[in-house]
C-alpha positions as YAML, in Angstrom:
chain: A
units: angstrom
residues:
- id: 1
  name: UNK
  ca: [78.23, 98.30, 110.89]
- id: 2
  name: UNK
  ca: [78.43, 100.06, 113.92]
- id: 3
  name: UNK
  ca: [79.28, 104.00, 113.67]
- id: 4
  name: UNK
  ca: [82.68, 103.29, 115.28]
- id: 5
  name: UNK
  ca: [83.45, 100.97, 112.78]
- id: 6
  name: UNK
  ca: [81.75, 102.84, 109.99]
- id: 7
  name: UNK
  ca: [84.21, 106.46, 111.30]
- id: 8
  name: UNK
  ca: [87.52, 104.18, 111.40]
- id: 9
  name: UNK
  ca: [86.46, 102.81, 107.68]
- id: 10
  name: UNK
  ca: [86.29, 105.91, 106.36]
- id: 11
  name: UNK
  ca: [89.41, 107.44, 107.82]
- id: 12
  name: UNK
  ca: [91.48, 105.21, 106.76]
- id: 13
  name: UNK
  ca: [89.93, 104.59, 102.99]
- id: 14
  name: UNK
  ca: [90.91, 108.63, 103.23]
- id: 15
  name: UNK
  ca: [94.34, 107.38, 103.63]
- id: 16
  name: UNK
  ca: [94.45, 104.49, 100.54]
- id: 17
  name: UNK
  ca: [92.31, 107.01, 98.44]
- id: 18
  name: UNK
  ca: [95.29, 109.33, 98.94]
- id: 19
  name: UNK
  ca: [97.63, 106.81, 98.19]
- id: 20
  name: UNK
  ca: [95.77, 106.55, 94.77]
- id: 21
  name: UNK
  ca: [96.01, 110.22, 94.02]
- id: 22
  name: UNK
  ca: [99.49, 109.86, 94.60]
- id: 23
  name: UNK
  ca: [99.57, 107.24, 91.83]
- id: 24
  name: UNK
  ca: [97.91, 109.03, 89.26]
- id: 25
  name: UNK
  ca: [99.92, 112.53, 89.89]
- id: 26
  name: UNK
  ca: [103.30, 109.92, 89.18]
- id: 27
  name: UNK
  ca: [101.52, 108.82, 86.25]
- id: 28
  name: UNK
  ca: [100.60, 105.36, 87.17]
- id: 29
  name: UNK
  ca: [96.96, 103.74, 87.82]
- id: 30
  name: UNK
  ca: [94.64, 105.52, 90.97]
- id: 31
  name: UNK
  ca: [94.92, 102.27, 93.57]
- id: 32
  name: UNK
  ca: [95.89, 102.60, 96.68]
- id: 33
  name: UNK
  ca: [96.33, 100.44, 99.72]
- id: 34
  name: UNK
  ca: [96.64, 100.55, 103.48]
- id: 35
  name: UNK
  ca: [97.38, 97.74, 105.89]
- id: 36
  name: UNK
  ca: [96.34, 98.66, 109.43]
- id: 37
  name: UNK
  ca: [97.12, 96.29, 112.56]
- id: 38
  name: UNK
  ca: [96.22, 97.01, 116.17]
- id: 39
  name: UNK
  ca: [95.00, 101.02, 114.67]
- id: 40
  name: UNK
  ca: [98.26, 101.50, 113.33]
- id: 41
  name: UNK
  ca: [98.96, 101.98, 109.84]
- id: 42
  name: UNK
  ca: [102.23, 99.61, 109.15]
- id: 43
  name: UNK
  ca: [101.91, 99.44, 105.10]
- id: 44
  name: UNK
  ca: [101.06, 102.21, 102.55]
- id: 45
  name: UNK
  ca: [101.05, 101.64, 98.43]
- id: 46
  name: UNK
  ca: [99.53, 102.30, 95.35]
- id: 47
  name: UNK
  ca: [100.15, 100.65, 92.17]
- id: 48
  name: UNK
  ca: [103.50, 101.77, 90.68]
- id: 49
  name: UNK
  ca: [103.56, 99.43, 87.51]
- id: 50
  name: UNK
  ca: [103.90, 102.02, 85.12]
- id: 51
  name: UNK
  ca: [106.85, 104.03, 87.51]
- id: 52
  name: UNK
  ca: [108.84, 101.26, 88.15]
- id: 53
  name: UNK
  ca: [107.83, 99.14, 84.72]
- id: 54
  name: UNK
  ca: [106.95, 96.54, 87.00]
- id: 55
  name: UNK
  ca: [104.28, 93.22, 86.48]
- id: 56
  name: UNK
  ca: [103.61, 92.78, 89.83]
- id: 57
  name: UNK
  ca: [103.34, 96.08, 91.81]
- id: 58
  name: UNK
  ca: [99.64, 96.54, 92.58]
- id: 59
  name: UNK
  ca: [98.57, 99.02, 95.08]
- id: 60
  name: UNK
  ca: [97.83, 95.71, 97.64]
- id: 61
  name: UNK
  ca: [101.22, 94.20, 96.59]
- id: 62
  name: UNK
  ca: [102.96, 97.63, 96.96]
- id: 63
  name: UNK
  ca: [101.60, 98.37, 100.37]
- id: 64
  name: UNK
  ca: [102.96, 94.89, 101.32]
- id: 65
  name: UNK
  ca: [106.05, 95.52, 100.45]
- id: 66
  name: UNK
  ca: [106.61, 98.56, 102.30]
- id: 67
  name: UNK
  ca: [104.79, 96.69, 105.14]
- id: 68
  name: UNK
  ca: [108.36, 94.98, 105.47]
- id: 69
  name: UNK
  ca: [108.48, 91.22, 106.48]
- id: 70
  name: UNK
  ca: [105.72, 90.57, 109.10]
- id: 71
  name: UNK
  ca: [105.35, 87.13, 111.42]
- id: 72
  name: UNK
  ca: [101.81, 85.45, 110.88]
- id: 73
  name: UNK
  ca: [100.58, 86.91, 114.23]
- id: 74
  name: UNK
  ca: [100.91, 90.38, 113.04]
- id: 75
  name: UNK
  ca: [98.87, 89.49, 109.54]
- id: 76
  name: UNK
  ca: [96.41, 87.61, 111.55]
- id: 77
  name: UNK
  ca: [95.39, 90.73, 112.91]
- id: 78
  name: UNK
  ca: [95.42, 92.76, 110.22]
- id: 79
  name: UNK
  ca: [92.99, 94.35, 107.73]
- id: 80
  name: UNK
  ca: [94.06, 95.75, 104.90]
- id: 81
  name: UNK
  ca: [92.34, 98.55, 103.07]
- id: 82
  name: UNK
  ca: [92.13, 99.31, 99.48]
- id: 83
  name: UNK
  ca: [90.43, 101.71, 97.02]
- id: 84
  name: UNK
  ca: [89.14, 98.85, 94.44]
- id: 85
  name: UNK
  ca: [88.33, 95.22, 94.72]
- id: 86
  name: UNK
  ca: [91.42, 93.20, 94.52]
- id: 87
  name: UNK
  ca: [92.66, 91.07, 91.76]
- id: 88
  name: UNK
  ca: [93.24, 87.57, 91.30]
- id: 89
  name: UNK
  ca: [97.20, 88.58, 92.09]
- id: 90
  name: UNK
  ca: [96.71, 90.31, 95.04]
- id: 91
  name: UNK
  ca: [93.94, 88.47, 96.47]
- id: 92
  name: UNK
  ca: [96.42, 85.25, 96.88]
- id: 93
  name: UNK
  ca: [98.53, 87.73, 98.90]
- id: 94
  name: UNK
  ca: [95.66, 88.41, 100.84]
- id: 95
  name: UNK
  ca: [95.21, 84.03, 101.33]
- id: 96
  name: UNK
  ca: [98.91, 83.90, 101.13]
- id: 97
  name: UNK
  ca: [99.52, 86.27, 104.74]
- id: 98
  name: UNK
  ca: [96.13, 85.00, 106.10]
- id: 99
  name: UNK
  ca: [94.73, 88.51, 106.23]
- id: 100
  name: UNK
  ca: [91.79, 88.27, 107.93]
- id: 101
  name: UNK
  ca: [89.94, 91.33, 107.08]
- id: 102
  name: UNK
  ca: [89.67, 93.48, 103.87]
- id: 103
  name: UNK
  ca: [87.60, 96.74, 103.52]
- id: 104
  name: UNK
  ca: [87.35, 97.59, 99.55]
- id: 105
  name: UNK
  ca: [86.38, 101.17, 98.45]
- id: 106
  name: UNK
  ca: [84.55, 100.32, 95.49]
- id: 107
  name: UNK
  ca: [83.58, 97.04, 93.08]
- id: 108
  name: UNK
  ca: [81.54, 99.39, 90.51]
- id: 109
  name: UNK
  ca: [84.59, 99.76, 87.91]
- id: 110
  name: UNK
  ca: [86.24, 96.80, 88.49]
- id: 111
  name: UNK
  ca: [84.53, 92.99, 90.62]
- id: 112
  name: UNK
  ca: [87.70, 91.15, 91.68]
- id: 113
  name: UNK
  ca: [87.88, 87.71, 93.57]
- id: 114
  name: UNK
  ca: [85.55, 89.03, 96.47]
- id: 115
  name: UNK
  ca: [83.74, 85.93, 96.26]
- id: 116
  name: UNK
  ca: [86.97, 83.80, 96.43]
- id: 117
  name: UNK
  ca: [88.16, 85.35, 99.75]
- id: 118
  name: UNK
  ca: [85.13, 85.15, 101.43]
- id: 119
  name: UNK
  ca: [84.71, 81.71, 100.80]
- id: 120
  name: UNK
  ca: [88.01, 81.22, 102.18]
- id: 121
  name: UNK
  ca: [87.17, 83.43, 105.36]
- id: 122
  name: UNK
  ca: [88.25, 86.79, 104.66]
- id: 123
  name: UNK
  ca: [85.52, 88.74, 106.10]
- id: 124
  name: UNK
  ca: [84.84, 91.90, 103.89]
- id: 125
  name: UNK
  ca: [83.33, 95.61, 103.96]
- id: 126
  name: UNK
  ca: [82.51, 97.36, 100.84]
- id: 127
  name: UNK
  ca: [82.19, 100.90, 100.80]
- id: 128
  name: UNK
  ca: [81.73, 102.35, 97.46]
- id: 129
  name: UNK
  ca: [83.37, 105.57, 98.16]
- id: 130
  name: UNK
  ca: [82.19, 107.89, 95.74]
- id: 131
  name: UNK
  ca: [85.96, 109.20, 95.77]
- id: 132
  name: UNK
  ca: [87.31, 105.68, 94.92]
- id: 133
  name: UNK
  ca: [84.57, 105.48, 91.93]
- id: 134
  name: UNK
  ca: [85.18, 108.43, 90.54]
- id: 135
  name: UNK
  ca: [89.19, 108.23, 90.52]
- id: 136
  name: UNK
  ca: [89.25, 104.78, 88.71]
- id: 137
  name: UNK
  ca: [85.68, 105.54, 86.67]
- id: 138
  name: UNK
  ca: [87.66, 108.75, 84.61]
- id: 139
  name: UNK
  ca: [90.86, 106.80, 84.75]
- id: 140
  name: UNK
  ca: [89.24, 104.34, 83.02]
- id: 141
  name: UNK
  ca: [87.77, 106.60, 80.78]
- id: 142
  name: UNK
  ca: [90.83, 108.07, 79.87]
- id: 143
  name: UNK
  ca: [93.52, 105.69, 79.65]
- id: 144
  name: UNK
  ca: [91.95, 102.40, 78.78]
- id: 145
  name: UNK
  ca: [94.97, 100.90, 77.51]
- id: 146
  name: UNK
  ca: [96.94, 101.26, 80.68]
- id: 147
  name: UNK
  ca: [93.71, 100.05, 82.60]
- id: 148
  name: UNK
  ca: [93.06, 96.86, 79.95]
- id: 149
  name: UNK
  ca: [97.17, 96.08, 80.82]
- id: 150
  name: UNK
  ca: [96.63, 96.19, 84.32]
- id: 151
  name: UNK
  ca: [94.21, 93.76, 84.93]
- id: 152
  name: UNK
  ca: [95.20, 91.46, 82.11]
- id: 153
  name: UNK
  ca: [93.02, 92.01, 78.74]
...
């Protein structure tokens, strides 16, 4: 990865990891997401099931959301950022929009359908962030219940 690449990575995992924090300090599960087009951030989320006692509202599905309603030429530009590797949910979101590009913080804690979207052409960047492994690792640790809801055991 080239250090450009490897600089704008970073800053803007800075930005989902914060999104994260933000969902733990409401009381809800440390993922956050970013969806960048053109070096603009348009969407920011993080998981608010357990604020909103919602099913669906992963970080990815939350940061969509607040992404508003988008044409397919803006999502085929995209690349959307997120602290942990999606799930099955929110990787059809990712197939859904056509979103070409996803850079994942970490797949230590949790391997989600990585191998799915890149057989289907998503091109993706892992970073395991120590910052993203740590947040979900003692989240884990600590409220396995709400973690074992969340991904559906």
């Amino acid at each position: 990865m080239e250090e450009s690449q490897s600089t704008l990575h970073k800053k803007y995992m800075k930005e989902a990891y914060y999104e994260a924090q933000k969902g733990l300090q409401e009381g809800g599960i440390p993922i956050g997401s970013i969806l960048v087009i053109d070096d603009k951030i348009v969407g920011r989320g993080h998981n608010r099931r357990i604020q909103k006692g919602s099913v669906t509202l992963h970080g990815e599905m939350d940061c969509l959301e607040n992404a508003g309603r988008l044409t397919s030429s803006f999502y085929s530009k995209a690349t959307l950022y997120t602290t942990l590797s999606p799930c099955s949910m929110c990787s059809g979101a990712i197939l859904l929009y056509k979103i070409p590009k996803l850079i994942i913080g970490e797949n230590i804690n949790f391997l989600g359908e990585e191998r799915l979207l890149n057989e289907r052409g998503v091109e993706i960047v892992t970073l395991n962030d120590e910052d993203c492994i740590k947040i979900m690792s003692e989240f884990i640790k600590e409220k396995p219940e709400l973690w074992n809801e969340d991904i559906g055991v």
